[in-house]
């Protein structure tokens, strides 16, 4: 079968990644809106957001296991539509209906992300493609964060839901360019997943984004506690998100320079910056830590995706990495809400430091095991 043109493949992966990017950049403001607008506690708001990301994780992991039966284009389009429907349903919903609407949105987002991961396997340079997509998403992420913050400040939680629905619908023309059922994914799709590689890689993904996500989900509350106004926090989150462009550009430049070592170093910085943000006690410290986190958050992801595609050319492991990222994110708002409610930010900072180091080790171990397996296969 003819391979999909690189530009079309990139556009499709970009579109399928848009719902996930929009959620990540909007969640800090949604958490605050649930607390202020819907009168929820921090722990309750975190639990609701965790349910949504849990649905994303389950959908992405299920889709990765059923990759042969779920071609990227139809599953990506279905995911975007479900995401939009869930957000529209959440505008006026309360109680269990609100939870059900957020679950529907989460499932749609996870299905779209799994389609993006599956399609990544068609690239001959997945780390660079991941970095290119990350550059676009990071450049757009600042505008999304700023727009979401201002919209929620003006229209409350309902405005945030409408904002997310519009983002998903705007992604569908791009998602339509994903590979169709007649386009073959790279060879190796029928091979078994090497769990000696998959476990440390997925473990590194999970622990890094668990603590990082716990800090990020409540960066608005942390900023207020550090002495910034609500509008200043919105401007800080929106403007520093642009540093993700620099992170993605750096990942692209360094993609061919010992990617395991570079990716591991990035995970160390990711953990340290999350720790610094959670420990912020004054505005300058907060802004500097937020800047470093925005850079590192985008920088590390292309290396994780590149390692996943390198280990499994079918794209299943890349889709699973998206799912594990969402699974970690599902637990993150709940964990962050509980710790913030208990005034235990110092514990969160310590956990971020430890998880960054553990994630770096997991990525390096996964890469080395994959290289050893390839050498054994080549020699036999």
CSV table of C-alpha atoms in Angstrom, one decimal:
chain,number,residue,atom,x,y,z
A,1,UNK,CA,0.0,0.0,0.0
A,2,UNK,CA,1.1,3.6,-0.6
A,3,UNK,CA,2.3,5.4,2.5
A,4,UNK,CA,0.4,8.5,3.6
A,5,UNK,CA,2.2,11.7,2.6
A,6,UNK,CA,4.1,13.2,5.6
A,7,UNK,CA,2.2,16.5,5.5
A,8,UNK,CA,-1.1,14.7,5.6
A,9,UNK,CA,0.0,12.3,8.3
A,10,UNK,CA,1.3,15.3,10.4
A,11,UNK,CA,-2.0,17.2,9.9
A,12,UNK,CA,-4.0,14.2,11.0
A,13,UNK,CA,-1.9,13.5,14.1
A,14,UNK,CA,-2.1,17.2,15.0
A,15,UNK,CA,-5.9,17.2,14.8
A,16,UNK,CA,-6.3,14.0,16.8
A,17,UNK,CA,-4.1,15.5,19.5
A,18,UNK,CA,-6.1,18.8,19.7
A,19,UNK,CA,-8.8,17.6,22.2
A,20,UNK,CA,-6.1,16.3,24.6
A,21,UNK,CA,-4.1,19.5,24.4
A,22,UNK,CA,-7.2,21.6,24.9
A,23,UNK,CA,-8.1,19.6,28.0
A,24,UNK,CA,-4.7,19.9,29.6
A,25,UNK,CA,-4.6,23.6,29.0
A,26,UNK,CA,-8.1,24.1,30.3
A,27,UNK,CA,-8.1,21.8,33.4
A,28,UNK,CA,-6.5,24.3,35.8
A,29,UNK,CA,-9.3,26.8,35.0
A,30,UNK,CA,-12.0,24.1,35.0
A,31,UNK,CA,-10.9,23.0,38.5
A,32,UNK,CA,-11.2,26.6,39.7
A,33,UNK,CA,-14.6,27.1,38.0
A,34,UNK,CA,-16.0,23.9,39.6
A,35,UNK,CA,-14.8,25.2,43.0
A,36,UNK,CA,-16.1,28.7,42.5
A,37,UNK,CA,-19.1,28.3,40.1
A,38,UNK,CA,-20.4,24.9,41.1
A,39,UNK,CA,-19.4,25.3,44.8
A,40,UNK,CA,-17.4,22.1,44.9
A,41,UNK,CA,-14.5,21.3,47.3
A,42,UNK,CA,-11.0,21.0,45.8
A,43,UNK,CA,-11.2,17.2,46.4
A,44,UNK,CA,-14.6,16.9,44.7
A,45,UNK,CA,-13.5,19.0,41.7
A,46,UNK,CA,-10.4,16.9,41.4
A,47,UNK,CA,-12.4,13.7,41.6
A,48,UNK,CA,-14.7,14.8,38.7
A,49,UNK,CA,-11.7,15.8,36.5
A,50,UNK,CA,-10.0,12.5,37.4
A,51,UNK,CA,-13.1,10.6,36.2
A,52,UNK,CA,-12.9,12.3,32.9
A,53,UNK,CA,-9.2,11.5,32.4
A,54,UNK,CA,-9.8,7.9,33.6
A,55,UNK,CA,-12.3,7.5,30.8
A,56,UNK,CA,-9.7,8.9,28.4
A,57,UNK,CA,-7.2,6.4,29.7
A,58,UNK,CA,-9.5,3.4,29.4
A,59,UNK,CA,-10.6,4.4,25.9
A,60,UNK,CA,-7.0,4.9,24.7
A,61,UNK,CA,-5.7,1.6,26.3
A,62,UNK,CA,-8.7,-0.3,24.9
A,63,UNK,CA,-8.2,1.2,21.4
A,64,UNK,CA,-4.5,0.3,21.5
A,65,UNK,CA,-5.3,-3.3,22.2
A,66,UNK,CA,-7.9,-3.3,19.4
A,67,UNK,CA,-5.7,-1.3,17.0
A,68,UNK,CA,-6.2,-3.6,14.0
A,69,UNK,CA,-10.0,-3.2,14.3
A,70,UNK,CA,-9.9,0.5,14.9
A,71,UNK,CA,-8.3,2.3,11.9
A,72,UNK,CA,-7.0,5.8,12.8
A,73,UNK,CA,-9.3,8.0,10.7
A,74,UNK,CA,-12.8,6.7,11.8
A,75,UNK,CA,-11.7,6.2,15.4
A,76,UNK,CA,-10.2,9.7,15.5
A,77,UNK,CA,-13.3,11.4,14.0
A,78,UNK,CA,-15.6,9.4,16.4
A,79,UNK,CA,-13.4,10.5,19.3
A,80,UNK,CA,-13.6,14.2,18.4
A,81,UNK,CA,-17.4,14.0,18.0
A,82,UNK,CA,-17.9,12.2,21.3
A,83,UNK,CA,-15.6,14.7,23.0
A,84,UNK,CA,-17.7,17.6,21.7
A,85,UNK,CA,-21.0,15.9,22.6
A,86,UNK,CA,-19.8,15.3,26.2
A,87,UNK,CA,-18.8,18.9,26.7
A,88,UNK,CA,-22.1,20.2,25.2
A,89,UNK,CA,-24.0,17.9,27.6
A,90,UNK,CA,-22.1,19.2,30.5
A,91,UNK,CA,-23.1,22.8,30.0
A,92,UNK,CA,-26.3,22.6,32.0
A,93,UNK,CA,-25.8,19.2,33.7
A,94,UNK,CA,-25.6,18.7,37.5
A,95,UNK,CA,-24.7,15.8,39.8
A,96,UNK,CA,-24.5,12.4,38.1
A,97,UNK,CA,-25.5,13.8,34.8
A,98,UNK,CA,-22.5,16.1,34.9
A,99,UNK,CA,-20.3,13.2,35.8
A,100,UNK,CA,-21.7,11.1,32.9
A,101,UNK,CA,-21.2,14.0,30.4
A,102,UNK,CA,-17.5,14.4,31.5
A,103,UNK,CA,-17.0,10.7,31.2
A,104,UNK,CA,-18.3,10.8,27.6
A,105,UNK,CA,-16.0,13.7,26.8
A,106,UNK,CA,-13.1,11.8,28.3
A,107,UNK,CA,-13.8,8.7,26.3
A,108,UNK,CA,-13.9,10.7,23.1
A,109,UNK,CA,-10.6,12.4,23.9
A,110,UNK,CA,-8.9,9.0,24.6
A,111,UNK,CA,-10.2,7.5,21.4
A,112,UNK,CA,-8.8,10.4,19.4
A,113,UNK,CA,-5.4,10.2,21.2
A,114,UNK,CA,-5.1,6.5,20.5
A,115,UNK,CA,-5.7,7.2,16.8
A,116,UNK,CA,-2.9,9.7,16.9
A,117,UNK,CA,-0.5,7.2,18.5
A,118,UNK,CA,-1.5,4.5,16.0
A,119,UNK,CA,-0.8,6.8,13.1
A,120,UNK,CA,2.6,7.9,14.5
A,121,UNK,CA,3.8,4.4,13.6
A,122,UNK,CA,3.7,5.4,9.9
A,123,UNK,CA,6.4,8.0,10.3
A,124,UNK,CA,10.0,7.1,9.5
A,125,UNK,CA,11.1,9.6,12.2
A,126,UNK,CA,8.5,9.5,15.0
A,127,UNK,CA,10.5,11.5,17.5
A,128,UNK,CA,10.9,14.4,15.0
A,129,UNK,CA,7.3,14.1,14.0
A,130,UNK,CA,6.3,14.2,17.6
A,131,UNK,CA,8.4,17.3,18.1
A,132,UNK,CA,6.9,19.0,15.1
A,133,UNK,CA,3.4,18.3,16.4
A,134,UNK,CA,4.4,19.4,19.8
A,135,UNK,CA,5.7,22.7,18.4
A,136,UNK,CA,2.3,23.4,16.8
A,137,UNK,CA,0.3,22.3,19.9
A,138,UNK,CA,2.5,24.3,22.2
A,139,UNK,CA,2.2,27.4,20.0
A,140,UNK,CA,-1.5,27.0,20.0
A,141,UNK,CA,-1.6,25.9,23.7
A,142,UNK,CA,-0.8,29.4,25.0
A,143,UNK,CA,-3.7,30.8,23.1
A,144,UNK,CA,-6.0,28.0,24.2
A,145,UNK,CA,-5.0,28.5,27.9
A,146,UNK,CA,-5.5,32.2,27.6
A,147,UNK,CA,-8.8,31.9,25.8
A,148,UNK,CA,-10.1,29.2,28.2
A,149,UNK,CA,-9.1,31.3,31.2
A,150,UNK,CA,-10.8,34.4,29.9
A,151,UNK,CA,-13.8,32.5,28.8
A,152,UNK,CA,-14.3,30.7,32.1
A,153,UNK,CA,-13.6,34.0,34.0
A,154,UNK,CA,-16.4,35.6,32.0
A,155,UNK,CA,-18.9,32.7,31.5
A,156,UNK,CA,-18.0,30.2,34.2
A,157,UNK,CA,-17.8,26.5,33.9
A,158,UNK,CA,-20.4,26.4,31.1
A,159,UNK,CA,-18.2,28.7,29.0
A,160,UNK,CA,-15.3,26.3,29.5
A,161,UNK,CA,-17.4,23.3,28.2
A,162,UNK,CA,-18.5,25.3,25.1
A,163,UNK,CA,-14.9,26.3,24.5
A,164,UNK,CA,-13.7,22.6,24.6
A,165,UNK,CA,-16.6,21.5,22.3
A,166,UNK,CA,-15.6,24.1,19.8
A,167,UNK,CA,-12.0,23.0,19.9
A,168,UNK,CA,-12.9,19.4,19.2
A,169,UNK,CA,-15.1,20.3,16.2
A,170,UNK,CA,-12.4,22.5,14.8
A,171,UNK,CA,-10.1,19.5,14.8
A,172,UNK,CA,-12.2,17.3,12.6
A,173,UNK,CA,-11.0,18.6,9.2
A,174,UNK,CA,-7.4,17.7,10.3
A,175,UNK,CA,-8.4,14.3,11.7
A,176,UNK,CA,-10.1,13.5,8.3
A,177,UNK,CA,-6.5,13.4,6.9
A,178,UNK,CA,-5.5,10.5,9.1
A,179,UNK,CA,-4.7,7.1,7.4
A,180,UNK,CA,-7.8,5.4,6.2
A,181,UNK,CA,-8.5,1.6,6.7
A,182,UNK,CA,-6.8,0.8,3.3
A,183,UNK,CA,-3.4,2.2,4.4
A,184,UNK,CA,-1.0,-0.2,5.9
A,185,UNK,CA,0.8,0.5,9.1
A,186,UNK,CA,4.5,-0.3,9.2
A,187,UNK,CA,5.6,-3.9,9.3
A,188,UNK,CA,5.7,-5.6,12.7
A,189,UNK,CA,2.1,-4.9,13.5
A,190,UNK,CA,1.5,-8.6,14.1
A,191,UNK,CA,4.4,-9.1,16.4
A,192,UNK,CA,4.0,-9.5,20.2
A,193,UNK,CA,4.7,-6.6,22.5
A,194,UNK,CA,8.0,-7.0,24.4
A,195,UNK,CA,6.8,-6.4,28.0
A,196,UNK,CA,10.4,-6.1,29.2
A,197,UNK,CA,10.5,-2.9,27.2
A,198,UNK,CA,6.9,-1.8,27.5
A,199,UNK,CA,6.7,-2.0,31.4
A,200,UNK,CA,9.6,0.4,32.1
A,201,UNK,CA,8.5,2.7,29.3
A,202,UNK,CA,4.9,2.9,30.3
A,203,UNK,CA,5.9,3.1,34.0
A,204,UNK,CA,8.2,6.1,33.3
A,205,UNK,CA,5.3,7.8,31.5
A,206,UNK,CA,2.9,7.1,34.3
A,207,UNK,CA,4.9,8.3,37.3
A,208,UNK,CA,6.2,11.4,35.5
A,209,UNK,CA,2.8,12.6,34.5
A,210,UNK,CA,1.1,11.6,37.8
A,211,UNK,CA,3.0,14.1,40.0
A,212,UNK,CA,3.5,16.6,37.2
A,213,UNK,CA,-0.2,16.5,36.5
A,214,UNK,CA,-1.1,16.9,40.1
A,215,UNK,CA,0.9,20.1,40.3
A,216,UNK,CA,-0.4,21.4,36.9
A,217,UNK,CA,-4.1,20.7,37.7
A,218,UNK,CA,-3.9,23.2,40.6
A,219,UNK,CA,-1.4,25.7,39.3
A,220,UNK,CA,-4.1,28.3,39.3
A,221,UNK,CA,-4.7,27.7,43.1
A,222,UNK,CA,-0.9,27.6,43.7
A,223,UNK,CA,-0.5,30.9,41.9
A,224,UNK,CA,-3.3,32.5,44.0
A,225,UNK,CA,-1.6,31.2,47.2
A,226,UNK,CA,1.7,32.7,45.9
A,227,UNK,CA,0.2,36.1,45.9
A,228,UNK,CA,-1.0,36.6,42.2
A,229,UNK,CA,-4.4,37.8,41.3
A,230,UNK,CA,-6.7,35.6,39.3
A,231,UNK,CA,-6.1,37.6,36.1
A,232,UNK,CA,-2.3,37.6,36.7
A,233,UNK,CA,-2.4,33.8,37.0
A,234,UNK,CA,-4.4,33.5,33.8
A,235,UNK,CA,-1.8,35.7,32.0
A,236,UNK,CA,1.1,33.7,33.5
A,237,UNK,CA,-0.3,30.3,32.5
A,238,UNK,CA,-1.1,31.6,29.0
A,239,UNK,CA,2.2,33.3,28.4
A,240,UNK,CA,4.5,30.7,29.8
A,241,UNK,CA,2.7,28.0,27.8
A,242,UNK,CA,4.4,29.5,24.8
A,243,UNK,CA,7.7,28.2,26.2
A,244,UNK,CA,6.5,24.7,25.2
A,245,UNK,CA,7.3,25.8,21.6
A,246,UNK,CA,10.9,26.2,22.7
A,247,UNK,CA,10.7,22.8,24.4
A,248,UNK,CA,9.4,21.1,21.3
A,249,UNK,CA,12.0,22.8,19.1
A,250,UNK,CA,14.8,21.7,21.4
A,251,UNK,CA,13.4,18.1,21.3
A,252,UNK,CA,13.4,18.2,17.5
A,253,UNK,CA,17.0,19.4,17.4
A,254,UNK,CA,18.2,16.9,19.9
A,255,UNK,CA,16.1,13.9,18.6
A,256,UNK,CA,19.1,12.3,16.9
A,257,UNK,CA,21.6,13.1,19.7
A,258,UNK,CA,21.5,10.2,22.2
A,259,UNK,CA,17.7,10.4,22.6
A,260,UNK,CA,17.6,8.2,25.6
A,261,UNK,CA,20.1,10.3,27.6
A,262,UNK,CA,18.4,13.6,26.4
A,263,UNK,CA,14.9,12.3,27.2
A,264,UNK,CA,16.1,11.1,30.6
A,265,UNK,CA,17.6,14.5,31.4
A,266,UNK,CA,14.3,16.1,30.3
A,267,UNK,CA,12.4,13.9,32.7
A,268,UNK,CA,14.7,15.0,35.6
A,269,UNK,CA,14.0,18.7,34.7
A,270,UNK,CA,10.3,17.9,34.5
A,271,UNK,CA,10.2,16.5,38.0
A,272,UNK,CA,12.3,19.3,39.4
A,273,UNK,CA,10.3,22.1,37.8
A,274,UNK,CA,7.0,20.5,39.1
A,275,UNK,CA,8.5,20.4,42.6
A,276,UNK,CA,9.6,24.0,42.4
A,277,UNK,CA,6.1,25.1,41.2
A,278,UNK,CA,4.4,23.3,44.1
A,279,UNK,CA,6.8,24.9,46.5
A,280,UNK,CA,6.3,28.4,45.2
A,281,UNK,CA,5.6,31.0,47.8
A,282,UNK,CA,6.0,34.3,45.9
A,283,UNK,CA,5.1,35.5,42.4
A,284,UNK,CA,8.6,35.5,40.8
A,285,UNK,CA,9.3,32.0,42.0
A,286,UNK,CA,6.0,30.9,40.7
A,287,UNK,CA,6.5,32.3,37.2
A,288,UNK,CA,10.0,30.9,36.9
A,289,UNK,CA,8.9,27.4,38.0
A,290,UNK,CA,5.9,27.6,35.7
A,291,UNK,CA,8.1,28.5,32.8
A,292,UNK,CA,10.4,25.6,33.4
A,293,UNK,CA,7.5,23.2,33.7
A,294,UNK,CA,5.9,24.4,30.5
A,295,UNK,CA,9.2,23.9,28.7
A,296,UNK,CA,9.9,20.4,30.1
A,297,UNK,CA,6.3,19.1,29.8
A,298,UNK,CA,6.4,19.5,26.0
A,299,UNK,CA,10.1,18.6,25.7
A,300,UNK,CA,9.9,15.1,27.1
A,301,UNK,CA,6.8,13.8,25.2
A,302,UNK,CA,8.4,13.3,21.7
A,303,UNK,CA,11.2,11.2,23.3
A,304,UNK,CA,8.6,9.0,25.0
A,305,UNK,CA,6.6,8.6,21.8
A,306,UNK,CA,9.8,8.0,19.7
A,307,UNK,CA,10.9,5.2,22.1
A,308,UNK,CA,7.5,3.6,22.0
A,309,UNK,CA,7.4,3.5,18.2
A,310,UNK,CA,10.9,2.3,18.0
A,311,UNK,CA,10.0,-0.6,20.3
A,312,UNK,CA,6.7,-1.4,18.5
A,313,UNK,CA,6.3,-0.5,14.9
A,314,UNK,CA,2.5,-1.3,15.0
A,315,UNK,CA,1.8,1.9,17.0
A,316,UNK,CA,0.2,-0.1,19.8
A,317,UNK,CA,2.8,1.0,22.4
A,318,UNK,CA,2.5,4.6,21.3
A,319,UNK,CA,-1.3,4.5,21.7
A,320,UNK,CA,-0.8,2.8,25.1
A,321,UNK,CA,1.6,5.6,26.2
A,322,UNK,CA,-1.1,8.1,25.5
A,323,UNK,CA,-3.5,6.0,27.6
A,324,UNK,CA,-1.0,5.7,30.5
A,325,UNK,CA,-0.5,9.5,30.3
A,326,UNK,CA,-4.2,9.9,30.6
A,327,UNK,CA,-4.4,7.3,33.4
A,328,UNK,CA,-1.8,9.2,35.4
A,329,UNK,CA,-3.7,12.4,34.7
A,330,UNK,CA,-6.8,10.8,35.9
A,331,UNK,CA,-5.3,10.2,39.3
A,332,UNK,CA,-3.4,13.5,39.3
A,333,UNK,CA,-6.3,16.0,40.0
A,334,UNK,CA,-7.6,13.8,42.8
A,335,UNK,CA,-4.2,13.5,44.4
A,336,UNK,CA,-3.5,17.2,44.0
A,337,UNK,CA,-6.9,18.2,45.4
A,338,UNK,CA,-6.4,16.0,48.5
A,339,UNK,CA,-2.8,17.3,49.1
A,340,UNK,CA,-3.7,20.9,48.5
A,341,UNK,CA,-6.8,20.6,50.8
A,342,UNK,CA,-4.5,19.1,53.5
A,343,UNK,CA,-1.9,21.8,53.0
A,344,UNK,CA,0.7,19.2,52.0
A,345,UNK,CA,2.4,21.0,49.1
A,346,UNK,CA,5.9,20.1,50.4
A,347,UNK,CA,5.0,16.4,50.1
A,348,UNK,CA,3.9,17.0,46.6
A,349,UNK,CA,7.2,18.7,45.8
A,350,UNK,CA,9.2,15.8,47.2
A,351,UNK,CA,7.1,13.3,45.2
A,352,UNK,CA,7.7,15.2,42.0
A,353,UNK,CA,11.5,15.1,42.5
A,354,UNK,CA,11.5,11.4,43.2
A,355,UNK,CA,9.2,10.6,40.3
A,356,UNK,CA,11.3,12.6,37.8
A,357,UNK,CA,14.3,10.6,38.7
A,358,UNK,CA,12.5,7.3,38.6
A,359,UNK,CA,10.9,8.2,35.2
A,360,UNK,CA,14.3,9.0,33.7
A,361,UNK,CA,15.6,5.7,34.8
A,362,UNK,CA,12.6,3.8,33.3
A,363,UNK,CA,13.1,5.5,29.9
A,364,UNK,CA,16.8,4.6,29.8
A,365,UNK,CA,16.1,1.0,30.9
A,366,UNK,CA,13.4,0.6,28.2
A,367,UNK,CA,15.7,1.9,25.5
A,368,UNK,CA,18.6,-0.3,26.4
A,369,UNK,CA,16.4,-3.4,26.6
A,370,UNK,CA,14.9,-2.6,23.2
A,371,UNK,CA,18.4,-2.2,21.7
A,372,UNK,CA,19.5,-5.5,23.2
A,373,UNK,CA,16.5,-7.3,21.8
A,374,UNK,CA,17.2,-5.9,18.4
A,375,UNK,CA,20.8,-7.0,18.5
A,376,UNK,CA,19.7,-10.5,19.5
A,377,UNK,CA,17.1,-10.6,16.7
A,378,UNK,CA,19.8,-9.4,14.2
A,379,UNK,CA,22.4,-12.0,15.3
A,380,UNK,CA,19.9,-14.8,15.1
